[in-house]
Amino acid sequence: MLLRLPTSVTEAQECLAEGAVPIGGATLVWAAWQRDGFPGLAVSLRELPEANAVGRETLGGAVVLHRIDARVPDVLRLAAATVGTGAVRRTATVGGNIVGSTLRCLLPAALVLDARARILESDGVHETDLSEVVAKRPVLLSLHWRTPMASAYRKLPGEAGGEPPLVVASALHAGEGEPDRLRVAVRDGYDVLTGTTLRGADAGPGAETGAEQALDALRDTALGELPRAAWDVVRTQVTGLLAGRAAH
Ligand SMILES: Cc1cc2nc3c(=O)[nH]c(=O)nc-3n(C[C@H](O)[C@H](O)[C@H](O)COP(=O)(O)OP(=O)(O)OC[C@H]3O[C@@H](n4cnc5c(N)ncnc54)[C@H](O)[C@@H]3O)c2cc1C
C-alpha cells in the first residue's frame, strides 16, 4: 500500500482523483485491511494544515482526539475525552470518528454546535451540513461553528458488547436580538435525534431560566420520542445548562 501525505488541498484532491482511500489513525480499518487486503493507495490528511487546526471555532478532520482541548467548546472537548481508551484517543481522528465509525460520539456534539463541514471532493472543496456528511461519507477536511454561550455533554456508562451508551449533548446559542437558541442532540442506540427551541423570552415569574418552557417545546421535536430514562438525562442537562451550571 502506498500512503500519500499531501501538504496542500490541491495535492489532496489529486490523491482522491487517483482513487486514494482516506485514512486517519487506522484504528478501525487496520483489522479489516489485514483480513481483506490493503488498498493500493491511501491518503492521510495529517500533513495538511487545514485538517490539523484546533481552534475556538474550528476543528480539523485529521486532528487526533487526545489533542482536542479547552480551545474548543466544552461539548466537543468532553465528547472527545469519552471515546474509547487513551490508546484509541491518541490515534483515532475526528474524520475517522464522524465519517468512518458507527458510534460517532463526536456527532451529537458537532450537531448541537450547528457545525458546518468543509469536505474535499475530486472537483474541489465544498461546505455542507453534518447530515450530508453522515449520509454521503465524503472526505472531511474540517468542522466550523460559532462559539456557543454554554454547552454540555454526558455519556452514560456502557457495558462491553452491549448497546451504545446514551449520549446527551446540548448548546445554548446567543440569539443576537432574538431569543437565545437551545440545541439538544441525543444518541439513543445508534440513532441520533436532535431538537431545537428558543429560550422562552416570556418564561414568566418563577421560571427565570426558561428551562421548563424549553423542555416543553423540546417534547414537540424528535426528542419527544425518547424513552423516559433518556428524557430524564435531557431534563437534568438542560436545566443545568440554562441555570448556568456546566453539566457533564
Ligand atoms: C477499543 C475501541 C473503543 C472505541 N470506543 C469508541 C467510543 O466510545 N465512541 C466512539 O465514537 N467511537 C469509538 N471507537 C471507534 C473510534 O471512534 C474509531 O476507531 C475512530 O474514530 C476511527 O478513527 P481513525 O482515525 O482511526 O479512522 P480509520 O480507522 O483510519 O478510518 C475509519 C474510516 O473512516 C474513514 N476516514 C478516516 N478519516 C477520514 C476523513 N478525514 N474523512 C472521511 N473519512 C475518513 C476511513 O476511510 C475509514 O473508512 C472505538 C474504537 C476502538 C478500537
PDB file of C-alpha atoms and ligand atoms in Angstrom:
ATOM      1  CA  MET A   1       0.000   0.000   0.000  1.00  0.00           C
ATOM      2  CA  LEU A   2       1.293   3.460  -0.921  1.00  0.00           C
ATOM      3  CA  LEU A   3       0.432   6.147   1.636  1.00  0.00           C
ATOM      4  CA  ARG A   4       0.293   9.710   0.327  1.00  0.00           C
ATOM      5  CA  LEU A   5       0.696  12.660   2.733  1.00  0.00           C
ATOM      6  CA  PRO A   6      -0.408  15.768   0.822  1.00  0.00           C
ATOM      7  CA  THR A   7       0.573  19.167   2.221  1.00  0.00           C
ATOM      8  CA  SER A   8      -1.928  21.206   0.200  1.00  0.00           C
ATOM      9  CA  VAL A   9      -5.589  20.892  -0.722  1.00  0.00           C
ATOM     10  CA  THR A  10      -4.664  20.654  -4.395  1.00  0.00           C
ATOM     11  CA  GLU A  11      -2.346  17.710  -3.719  1.00  0.00           C
ATOM     12  CA  ALA A  12      -5.021  16.037  -1.583  1.00  0.00           C
ATOM     13  CA  GLN A  13      -7.513  16.492  -4.401  1.00  0.00           C
ATOM     14  CA  GLU A  14      -5.095  14.824  -6.814  1.00  0.00           C
ATOM     15  CA  CYS A  15      -4.820  11.854  -4.447  1.00  0.00           C
ATOM     16  CA  LEU A  16      -8.604  11.460  -4.444  1.00  0.00           C
ATOM     17  CA  ALA A  17      -8.697  11.711  -8.217  1.00  0.00           C
ATOM     18  CA  GLU A  18      -6.202   8.807  -8.276  1.00  0.00           C
ATOM     19  CA  GLY A  19      -8.613   6.776  -6.147  1.00  0.00           C
ATOM     20  CA  ALA A  20      -6.774   7.008  -2.810  1.00  0.00           C
ATOM     21  CA  VAL A  21      -8.714   5.750   0.228  1.00  0.00           C
ATOM     22  CA  PRO A  22      -8.773   8.230   3.149  1.00  0.00           C
ATOM     23  CA  ILE A  23      -7.123   7.025   6.326  1.00  0.00           C
ATOM     24  CA  GLY A  24      -6.989   8.564   9.801  1.00  0.00           C
ATOM     25  CA  GLY A  25      -5.335   6.678  12.646  1.00  0.00           C
ATOM     26  CA  ALA A  26      -6.310   3.280  11.188  1.00  0.00           C
ATOM     27  CA  THR A  27      -7.910   2.211  14.492  1.00  0.00           C
ATOM     28  CA  LEU A  28     -10.912   0.889  12.582  1.00  0.00           C
ATOM     29  CA  VAL A  29      -9.556  -0.056   9.177  1.00  0.00           C
ATOM     30  CA  TRP A  30      -6.368  -1.894  10.149  1.00  0.00           C
ATOM     31  CA  ALA A  31      -8.008  -5.150  11.177  1.00  0.00           C
ATOM     32  CA  ALA A  32     -10.287  -5.171   8.131  1.00  0.00           C
ATOM     33  CA  TRP A  33      -7.390  -4.451   5.785  1.00  0.00           C
ATOM     34  CA  GLN A  34      -5.289  -7.218   7.341  1.00  0.00           C
ATOM     35  CA  ARG A  35      -8.187  -9.603   6.823  1.00  0.00           C
ATOM     36  CA  ASP A  36      -9.380  -8.476   3.383  1.00  0.00           C
ATOM     37  CA  GLY A  37      -6.239  -6.964   1.885  1.00  0.00           C
ATOM     38  CA  PHE A  38      -4.768  -3.459   1.819  1.00  0.00           C
ATOM     39  CA  PRO A  39      -5.832  -0.831  -0.750  1.00  0.00           C
ATOM     40  CA  GLY A  40      -3.220   0.098  -3.352  1.00  0.00           C
ATOM     41  CA  LEU A  41      -3.290   3.797  -2.442  1.00  0.00           C
ATOM     42  CA  ALA A  42      -4.288   5.582   0.776  1.00  0.00           C
ATOM     43  CA  VAL A  43      -4.249   9.265   1.695  1.00  0.00           C
ATOM     44  CA  SER A  44      -3.756  10.751   5.150  1.00  0.00           C
ATOM     45  CA  LEU A  45      -4.525  14.419   5.829  1.00  0.00           C
ATOM     46  CA  ARG A  46      -2.157  14.638   8.776  1.00  0.00           C
ATOM     47  CA  GLU A  47       0.298  16.955   6.942  1.00  0.00           C
ATOM     48  CA  LEU A  48      -2.465  19.219   5.633  1.00  0.00           C
ATOM     49  CA  PRO A  49      -2.682  22.422   7.760  1.00  0.00           C
ATOM     50  CA  GLU A  50      -6.483  22.902   7.469  1.00  0.00           C
ATOM     51  CA  ALA A  51      -7.141  19.325   8.536  1.00  0.00           C
ATOM     52  CA  ASN A  52      -4.939  19.779  11.613  1.00  0.00           C
ATOM     53  CA  ALA A  53      -6.364  23.004  13.024  1.00  0.00           C
ATOM     54  CA  VAL A  54      -7.735  23.143  16.564  1.00  0.00           C
ATOM     55  CA  GLY A  55      -9.313  26.474  17.498  1.00  0.00           C
ATOM     56  CA  ARG A  56     -12.257  28.174  19.189  1.00  0.00           C
ATOM     57  CA  GLU A  57     -14.415  27.728  16.108  1.00  0.00           C
ATOM     58  CA  THR A  58     -12.654  25.111  14.035  1.00  0.00           C
ATOM     59  CA  LEU A  59     -11.502  21.506  14.241  1.00  0.00           C
ATOM     60  CA  GLY A  60      -9.616  19.650  11.531  1.00  0.00           C
ATOM     61  CA  GLY A  61     -10.622  16.210  10.279  1.00  0.00           C
ATOM     62  CA  ALA A  62      -7.131  14.774  10.869  1.00  0.00           C
ATOM     63  CA  VAL A  63      -6.893  16.001  14.464  1.00  0.00           C
ATOM     64  CA  VAL A  64      -6.210  13.154  16.865  1.00  0.00           C
ATOM     65  CA  LEU A  65      -8.872  13.007  19.599  1.00  0.00           C
ATOM     66  CA  HIS A  66      -6.481  13.497  22.516  1.00  0.00           C
ATOM     67  CA  ARG A  67      -5.425  16.884  21.037  1.00  0.00           C
ATOM     68  CA  ILE A  68      -8.960  18.238  21.491  1.00  0.00           C
ATOM     69  CA  ASP A  69      -8.676  20.555  24.487  1.00  0.00           C
ATOM     70  CA  ALA A  70     -10.193  23.659  26.096  1.00  0.00           C
ATOM     71  CA  ARG A  71      -9.733  25.694  22.903  1.00  0.00           C
ATOM     72  CA  VAL A  72     -12.955  24.128  21.585  1.00  0.00           C
ATOM     73  CA  PRO A  73     -16.379  24.360  23.305  1.00  0.00           C
ATOM     74  CA  ASP A  74     -16.900  22.093  26.329  1.00  0.00           C
ATOM     75  CA  VAL A  75     -19.339  19.848  24.487  1.00  0.00           C
ATOM     76  CA  LEU A  76     -16.748  18.824  21.900  1.00  0.00           C
ATOM     77  CA  ARG A  77     -13.873  18.510  24.367  1.00  0.00           C
ATOM     78  CA  LEU A  78     -15.928  16.301  26.677  1.00  0.00           C
ATOM     79  CA  ALA A  79     -17.180  14.185  23.783  1.00  0.00           C
ATOM     80  CA  ALA A  80     -13.624  13.504  22.594  1.00  0.00           C
ATOM     81  CA  ALA A  81     -12.484  12.667  26.108  1.00  0.00           C
ATOM     82  CA  THR A  82     -15.065   9.850  26.384  1.00  0.00           C
ATOM     83  CA  VAL A  83     -14.158   7.979  23.178  1.00  0.00           C
ATOM     84  CA  GLY A  84     -12.656   4.546  23.787  1.00  0.00           C
ATOM     85  CA  THR A  85      -9.405   4.237  25.708  1.00  0.00           C
ATOM     86  CA  GLY A  86      -6.410   6.570  25.992  1.00  0.00           C
ATOM     87  CA  ALA A  87      -4.639   4.481  23.353  1.00  0.00           C
ATOM     88  CA  VAL A  88      -7.563   4.893  20.937  1.00  0.00           C
ATOM     89  CA  ARG A  89      -7.735   8.649  21.563  1.00  0.00           C
ATOM     90  CA  ARG A  90      -4.018   9.030  20.876  1.00  0.00           C
ATOM     91  CA  THR A  91      -4.518   7.543  17.400  1.00  0.00           C
ATOM     92  CA  ALA A  92      -8.126   7.994  16.235  1.00  0.00           C
ATOM     93  CA  THR A  93      -9.064  11.149  14.317  1.00  0.00           C
ATOM     94  CA  VAL A  94     -12.079  13.441  14.085  1.00  0.00           C
ATOM     95  CA  GLY A  95     -12.748  12.368  10.488  1.00  0.00           C
ATOM     96  CA  GLY A  96     -12.485   8.679  11.351  1.00  0.00           C
ATOM     97  CA  ASN A  97     -14.960   9.175  14.190  1.00  0.00           C
ATOM     98  CA  ILE A  98     -17.599  11.320  12.497  1.00  0.00           C
ATOM     99  CA  VAL A  99     -17.404   9.875   8.986  1.00  0.00           C
ATOM    100  CA  GLY A 100     -15.946   6.427   9.484  1.00  0.00           C
ATOM    101  CA  SER A 101     -17.255   4.986  12.754  1.00  0.00           C
ATOM    102  CA  THR A 102     -20.705   3.738  13.723  1.00  0.00           C
ATOM    103  CA  LEU A 103     -20.658   5.085  17.277  1.00  0.00           C
ATOM    104  CA  ARG A 104     -19.709   8.657  16.342  1.00  0.00           C
ATOM    105  CA  CYS A 105     -19.535  10.043  19.875  1.00  0.00           C
ATOM    106  CA  LEU A 106     -18.426  13.396  18.396  1.00  0.00           C
ATOM    107  CA  LEU A 107     -21.503  13.701  16.181  1.00  0.00           C
ATOM    108  CA  PRO A 108     -24.054  14.829  18.828  1.00  0.00           C
ATOM    109  CA  ALA A 109     -21.553  17.465  19.998  1.00  0.00           C
ATOM    110  CA  ALA A 110     -20.983  18.742  16.459  1.00  0.00           C
ATOM    111  CA  LEU A 111     -24.750  18.775  15.822  1.00  0.00           C
ATOM    112  CA  VAL A 112     -25.567  20.967  18.826  1.00  0.00           C
ATOM    113  CA  LEU A 113     -22.835  23.384  17.736  1.00  0.00           C
ATOM    114  CA  ASP A 114     -24.637  23.578  14.387  1.00  0.00           C
ATOM    115  CA  ALA A 115     -21.271  22.823  12.840  1.00  0.00           C
ATOM    116  CA  ARG A 116     -20.714  23.106   9.111  1.00  0.00           C
ATOM    117  CA  ALA A 117     -18.301  20.757   7.395  1.00  0.00           C
ATOM    118  CA  ARG A 118     -15.702  21.515   4.752  1.00  0.00           C
ATOM    119  CA  ILE A 119     -15.339  18.471   2.585  1.00  0.00           C
ATOM    120  CA  LEU A 120     -12.921  17.560  -0.159  1.00  0.00           C
ATOM    121  CA  GLU A 121     -14.156  16.084  -3.393  1.00  0.00           C
ATOM    122  CA  SER A 122     -12.332  15.438  -6.615  1.00  0.00           C
ATOM    123  CA  ASP A 123     -13.714  18.715  -8.035  1.00  0.00           C
ATOM    124  CA  GLY A 124     -12.695  20.836  -5.057  1.00  0.00           C
ATOM    125  CA  VAL A 125     -13.640  21.913  -1.534  1.00  0.00           C
ATOM    126  CA  HIS A 126     -17.306  22.322  -0.601  1.00  0.00           C
ATOM    127  CA  GLU A 127     -19.142  23.357   2.542  1.00  0.00           C
ATOM    128  CA  THR A 128     -22.025  21.219   3.716  1.00  0.00           C
ATOM    129  CA  ASP A 129     -24.020  20.192   6.764  1.00  0.00           C
ATOM    130  CA  LEU A 130     -23.496  17.202   9.009  1.00  0.00           C
ATOM    131  CA  SER A 131     -26.478  15.248   7.706  1.00  0.00           C
ATOM    132  CA  GLU A 132     -24.844  15.145   4.289  1.00  0.00           C
ATOM    133  CA  VAL A 133     -21.519  14.129   5.835  1.00  0.00           C
ATOM    134  CA  VAL A 134     -23.189  11.194   7.573  1.00  0.00           C
ATOM    135  CA  ALA A 135     -25.213  10.184   4.511  1.00  0.00           C
ATOM    136  CA  LYS A 136     -22.525  10.513   1.830  1.00  0.00           C
ATOM    137  CA  ARG A 137     -19.311   9.977   3.824  1.00  0.00           C
ATOM    138  CA  PRO A 138     -17.128  12.456   1.944  1.00  0.00           C
ATOM    139  CA  VAL A 139     -13.554  13.296   2.975  1.00  0.00           C
ATOM    140  CA  LEU A 140     -13.841  15.617   5.962  1.00  0.00           C
ATOM    141  CA  LEU A 141     -11.327  18.469   5.923  1.00  0.00           C
ATOM    142  CA  SER A 142     -12.644  20.407   8.926  1.00  0.00           C
ATOM    143  CA  LEU A 143     -15.610  21.464  11.054  1.00  0.00           C
ATOM    144  CA  HIS A 144     -16.596  25.084  11.761  1.00  0.00           C
ATOM    145  CA  TRP A 145     -19.128  26.638  14.143  1.00  0.00           C
ATOM    146  CA  ARG A 146     -19.960  29.807  16.088  1.00  0.00           C
ATOM    147  CA  THR A 147     -18.920  29.742  19.749  1.00  0.00           C
ATOM    148  CA  PRO A 148     -21.991  28.988  21.912  1.00  0.00           C
ATOM    149  CA  MET A 149     -22.765  30.776  25.199  1.00  0.00           C
ATOM    150  CA  ALA A 150     -22.547  27.441  27.020  1.00  0.00           C
ATOM    151  CA  SER A 151     -22.569  23.745  26.224  1.00  0.00           C
ATOM    152  CA  ALA A 152     -22.687  20.386  27.981  1.00  0.00           C
ATOM    153  CA  TYR A 153     -22.129  16.701  27.232  1.00  0.00           C
ATOM    154  CA  ARG A 154     -22.875  13.496  29.065  1.00  0.00           C
ATOM    155  CA  LYS A 155     -22.266   9.900  28.086  1.00  0.00           C
ATOM    156  CA  LEU A 156     -23.690   7.245  30.354  1.00  0.00           C
ATOM    157  CA  PRO A 157     -21.503   4.267  31.256  1.00  0.00           C
ATOM    158  CA  GLY A 158     -21.820   1.423  28.759  1.00  0.00           C
ATOM    159  CA  GLU A 159     -21.487  -2.325  29.026  1.00  0.00           C
ATOM    160  CA  ALA A 160     -18.839  -4.099  26.958  1.00  0.00           C
ATOM    161  CA  GLY A 161     -20.510  -5.628  23.913  1.00  0.00           C
ATOM    162  CA  GLY A 162     -23.853  -4.035  24.795  1.00  0.00           C
ATOM    163  CA  GLU A 163     -25.904  -1.267  23.201  1.00  0.00           C
ATOM    164  CA  PRO A 164     -24.050   2.012  22.669  1.00  0.00           C
ATOM    165  CA  PRO A 165     -24.385   4.102  25.814  1.00  0.00           C
ATOM    166  CA  LEU A 166     -26.769   7.043  25.808  1.00  0.00           C
ATOM    167  CA  VAL A 167     -25.174  10.380  24.867  1.00  0.00           C
ATOM    168  CA  VAL A 168     -26.804  13.745  25.541  1.00  0.00           C
ATOM    169  CA  ALA A 169     -25.272  16.965  24.204  1.00  0.00           C
ATOM    170  CA  SER A 170     -26.598  20.497  24.336  1.00  0.00           C
ATOM    171  CA  ALA A 171     -25.549  24.032  23.483  1.00  0.00           C
ATOM    172  CA  LEU A 172     -27.073  27.458  24.055  1.00  0.00           C
ATOM    173  CA  HIS A 173     -26.520  29.933  21.235  1.00  0.00           C
ATOM    174  CA  ALA A 174     -26.816  33.711  21.591  1.00  0.00           C
ATOM    175  CA  GLY A 175     -29.840  34.998  19.709  1.00  0.00           C
ATOM    176  CA  GLU A 176     -28.335  38.387  18.754  1.00  0.00           C
ATOM    177  CA  GLY A 177     -31.536  40.397  19.058  1.00  0.00           C
ATOM    178  CA  GLU A 178     -33.741  37.286  19.011  1.00  0.00           C
ATOM    179  CA  PRO A 179     -34.285  34.837  21.902  1.00  0.00           C
ATOM    180  CA  ASP A 180     -31.320  32.533  22.568  1.00  0.00           C
ATOM    181  CA  ARG A 181     -31.444  29.171  20.794  1.00  0.00           C
ATOM    182  CA  LEU A 182     -31.057  25.839  22.578  1.00  0.00           C
ATOM    183  CA  ARG A 183     -29.978  22.780  20.607  1.00  0.00           C
ATOM    184  CA  VAL A 184     -30.032  19.283  22.066  1.00  0.00           C
ATOM    185  CA  ALA A 185     -28.842  16.034  20.450  1.00  0.00           C
ATOM    186  CA  VAL A 186     -29.256  12.550  21.852  1.00  0.00           C
ATOM    187  CA  ARG A 187     -27.661   9.307  20.708  1.00  0.00           C
ATOM    188  CA  ASP A 188     -30.104   6.587  21.631  1.00  0.00           C
ATOM    189  CA  GLY A 189     -28.807   3.237  20.398  1.00  0.00           C
ATOM    190  CA  TYR A 190     -27.235   4.062  17.023  1.00  0.00           C
ATOM    191  CA  ASP A 191     -29.809   6.773  16.265  1.00  0.00           C
ATOM    192  CA  VAL A 192     -29.024  10.422  16.815  1.00  0.00           C
ATOM    193  CA  LEU A 193     -32.062  12.645  17.414  1.00  0.00           C
ATOM    194  CA  THR A 194     -31.973  16.422  17.594  1.00  0.00           C
ATOM    195  CA  GLY A 195     -34.258  19.158  18.828  1.00  0.00           C
ATOM    196  CA  THR A 196     -34.000  22.957  18.786  1.00  0.00           C
ATOM    197  CA  THR A 197     -36.032  25.534  20.641  1.00  0.00           C
ATOM    198  CA  LEU A 198     -35.851  29.165  21.605  1.00  0.00           C
ATOM    199  CA  ARG A 199     -35.163  30.024  25.183  1.00  0.00           C
ATOM    200  CA  GLY A 200     -38.501  31.500  26.202  1.00  0.00           C
ATOM    201  CA  ALA A 201     -38.393  35.262  26.474  1.00  0.00           C
ATOM    202  CA  ASP A 202     -41.727  35.135  28.334  1.00  0.00           C
ATOM    203  CA  ALA A 203     -40.963  32.306  30.755  1.00  0.00           C
ATOM    204  CA  GLY A 204     -42.908  34.115  33.470  1.00  0.00           C
ATOM    205  CA  PRO A 205     -42.332  34.565  37.201  1.00  0.00           C
ATOM    206  CA  GLY A 206     -40.502  31.757  38.982  1.00  0.00           C
ATOM    207  CA  ALA A 207     -39.124  30.412  35.736  1.00  0.00           C
ATOM    208  CA  GLU A 208     -36.107  32.694  35.310  1.00  0.00           C
ATOM    209  CA  THR A 209     -34.043  30.236  33.311  1.00  0.00           C
ATOM    210  CA  GLY A 210     -36.881  29.252  30.958  1.00  0.00           C
ATOM    211  CA  ALA A 211     -35.957  25.584  31.446  1.00  0.00           C
ATOM    212  CA  GLU A 212     -39.493  24.217  31.856  1.00  0.00           C
ATOM    213  CA  GLN A 213     -40.734  26.104  28.838  1.00  0.00           C
ATOM    214  CA  ALA A 214     -37.748  24.965  26.761  1.00  0.00           C
ATOM    215  CA  LEU A 215     -38.257  21.335  27.821  1.00  0.00           C
ATOM    216  CA  ASP A 216     -41.942  21.502  26.900  1.00  0.00           C
ATOM    217  CA  ALA A 217     -41.006  22.819  23.466  1.00  0.00           C
ATOM    218  CA  LEU A 218     -38.350  20.119  23.018  1.00  0.00           C
ATOM    219  CA  ARG A 219     -41.013  17.494  23.672  1.00  0.00           C
ATOM    220  CA  ASP A 220     -42.605  18.584  20.386  1.00  0.00           C
ATOM    221  CA  THR A 221     -39.404  17.826  18.462  1.00  0.00           C
ATOM    222  CA  ALA A 222     -37.921  14.433  17.538  1.00  0.00           C
ATOM    223  CA  LEU A 223     -36.689  14.233  21.140  1.00  0.00           C
ATOM    224  CA  GLY A 224     -40.283  13.671  22.246  1.00  0.00           C
ATOM    225  CA  GLU A 225     -39.875  10.009  21.171  1.00  0.00           C
ATOM    226  CA  LEU A 226     -37.173   9.358  23.746  1.00  0.00           C
ATOM    227  CA  PRO A 227     -37.820   6.816  26.474  1.00  0.00           C
ATOM    228  CA  ARG A 228     -38.387   8.175  29.969  1.00  0.00           C
ATOM    229  CA  ALA A 229     -34.894   7.367  31.285  1.00  0.00           C
ATOM    230  CA  ALA A 230     -33.224   9.199  28.401  1.00  0.00           C
ATOM    231  CA  TRP A 231     -35.578  12.142  28.780  1.00  0.00           C
ATOM    232  CA  ASP A 232     -34.610  12.428  32.462  1.00  0.00           C
ATOM    233  CA  VAL A 233     -30.953  12.874  31.414  1.00  0.00           C
ATOM    234  CA  VAL A 234     -32.019  15.549  28.920  1.00  0.00           C
ATOM    235  CA  ARG A 235     -34.062  17.306  31.599  1.00  0.00           C
ATOM    236  CA  THR A 236     -31.175  17.389  34.074  1.00  0.00           C
ATOM    237  CA  GLN A 237     -28.725  18.649  31.466  1.00  0.00           C
ATOM    238  CA  VAL A 238     -30.994  21.341  30.012  1.00  0.00           C
ATOM    239  CA  THR A 239     -31.959  22.579  33.473  1.00  0.00           C
ATOM    240  CA  GLY A 240     -28.288  22.823  34.463  1.00  0.00           C
ATOM    241  CA  LEU A 241     -27.235  24.454  31.202  1.00  0.00           C
ATOM    242  CA  LEU A 242     -29.923  27.130  31.336  1.00  0.00           C
ATOM    243  CA  ALA A 243     -29.196  27.789  35.007  1.00  0.00           C
ATOM    244  CA  GLY A 244     -25.565  28.447  34.047  1.00  0.00           C
ATOM    245  CA  ARG A 245     -24.211  25.250  35.539  1.00  0.00           C
ATOM    246  CA  ALA A 246     -21.878  23.161  33.436  1.00  0.00           C
ATOM    247  CA  ALA A 247     -23.443  19.710  33.133  1.00  0.00           C
ATOM    248  CA  HIS A 248     -21.308  16.733  32.225  1.00  0.00           C
TER     249      HIS A 248
HETATM  250  C1  LIG B   1     -11.231  -0.014  21.578  1.00  0.00           C
HETATM  251  C2  LIG B   1     -12.088   0.980  20.818  1.00  0.00           C
HETATM  252  C3  LIG B   1     -13.050   1.711  21.510  1.00  0.00           C
HETATM  253  C4  LIG B   1     -13.832   2.634  20.840  1.00  0.00           C
HETATM  254  N1  LIG B   1     -14.761   3.372  21.530  1.00  0.00           N
HETATM  255  C5  LIG B   1     -15.456   4.343  20.902  1.00  0.00           C
HETATM  256  C6  LIG B   1     -16.358   5.185  21.609  1.00  0.00           C
HETATM  257  O1  LIG B   1     -16.542   5.069  22.818  1.00  0.00           O
HETATM  258  N2  LIG B   1     -17.019   6.137  20.895  1.00  0.00           N
HETATM  259  C7  LIG B   1     -16.842   6.324  19.558  1.00  0.00           C
HETATM  260  O2  LIG B   1     -17.436   7.220  18.975  1.00  0.00           O
HETATM  261  N3  LIG B   1     -16.011   5.535  18.870  1.00  0.00           N
HETATM  262  C8  LIG B   1     -15.312   4.558  19.496  1.00  0.00           C
HETATM  263  N4  LIG B   1     -14.453   3.783  18.800  1.00  0.00           N
HETATM  264  C9  LIG B   1     -14.369   3.977  17.360  1.00  0.00           C
HETATM  265  C10 LIG B   1     -13.444   5.128  17.089  1.00  0.00           C
HETATM  266  O3  LIG B   1     -14.193   6.304  17.081  1.00  0.00           O
HETATM  267  C11 LIG B   1     -12.833   4.915  15.726  1.00  0.00           C
HETATM  268  O4  LIG B   1     -11.943   3.808  15.864  1.00  0.00           O
HETATM  269  C12 LIG B   1     -12.061   6.086  15.296  1.00  0.00           C
HETATM  270  O5  LIG B   1     -12.716   7.305  15.439  1.00  0.00           O
HETATM  271  C13 LIG B   1     -11.687   5.920  13.861  1.00  0.00           C
HETATM  272  O6  LIG B   1     -10.739   6.922  13.627  1.00  0.00           O
HETATM  273  P1  LIG B   1      -9.458   6.614  12.791  1.00  0.00           P
HETATM  274  O7  LIG B   1      -8.828   7.936  12.549  1.00  0.00           O
HETATM  275  O8  LIG B   1      -8.610   5.567  13.411  1.00  0.00           O
HETATM  276  O9  LIG B   1     -10.140   6.055  11.459  1.00  0.00           O
HETATM  277  P2  LIG B   1      -9.566   4.962  10.438  1.00  0.00           P
HETATM  278  O10 LIG B   1      -9.592   3.612  11.057  1.00  0.00           O
HETATM  279  O11 LIG B   1      -8.287   5.435   9.840  1.00  0.00           O
HETATM  280  O12 LIG B   1     -10.698   5.076   9.314  1.00  0.00           O
HETATM  281  C14 LIG B   1     -12.011   4.652   9.607  1.00  0.00           C
HETATM  282  C15 LIG B   1     -12.902   5.027   8.425  1.00  0.00           C
HETATM  283  O13 LIG B   1     -13.005   6.437   8.361  1.00  0.00           O
HETATM  284  C16 LIG B   1     -12.590   6.900   7.081  1.00  0.00           C
HETATM  285  N5  LIG B   1     -11.911   8.191   7.311  1.00  0.00           N
HETATM  286  C17 LIG B   1     -10.812   8.439   8.066  1.00  0.00           C
HETATM  287  N6  LIG B   1     -10.536   9.762   8.051  1.00  0.00           N
HETATM  288  C18 LIG B   1     -11.477  10.342   7.267  1.00  0.00           C
HETATM  289  C19 LIG B   1     -11.746  11.687   6.864  1.00  0.00           C
HETATM  290  N7  LIG B   1     -10.987  12.724   7.242  1.00  0.00           N
HETATM  291  N8  LIG B   1     -12.800  11.905   6.078  1.00  0.00           N
HETATM  292  C20 LIG B   1     -13.588  10.886   5.672  1.00  0.00           C
HETATM  293  N9  LIG B   1     -13.396   9.594   6.013  1.00  0.00           N
HETATM  294  C21 LIG B   1     -12.347   9.336   6.812  1.00  0.00           C
HETATM  295  C22 LIG B   1     -11.687   5.828   6.517  1.00  0.00           C
HETATM  296  O14 LIG B   1     -11.668   5.833   5.117  1.00  0.00           O
HETATM  297  C23 LIG B   1     -12.351   4.576   7.070  1.00  0.00           C
HETATM  298  O15 LIG B   1     -13.439   4.209   6.268  1.00  0.00           O
HETATM  299  C24 LIG B   1     -13.655   2.849  19.447  1.00  0.00           C
HETATM  300  C25 LIG B   1     -12.681   2.121  18.761  1.00  0.00           C
HETATM  301  C26 LIG B   1     -11.891   1.208  19.431  1.00  0.00           C
HETATM  302  C27 LIG B   1     -10.831   0.471  18.649  1.00  0.00           C
END
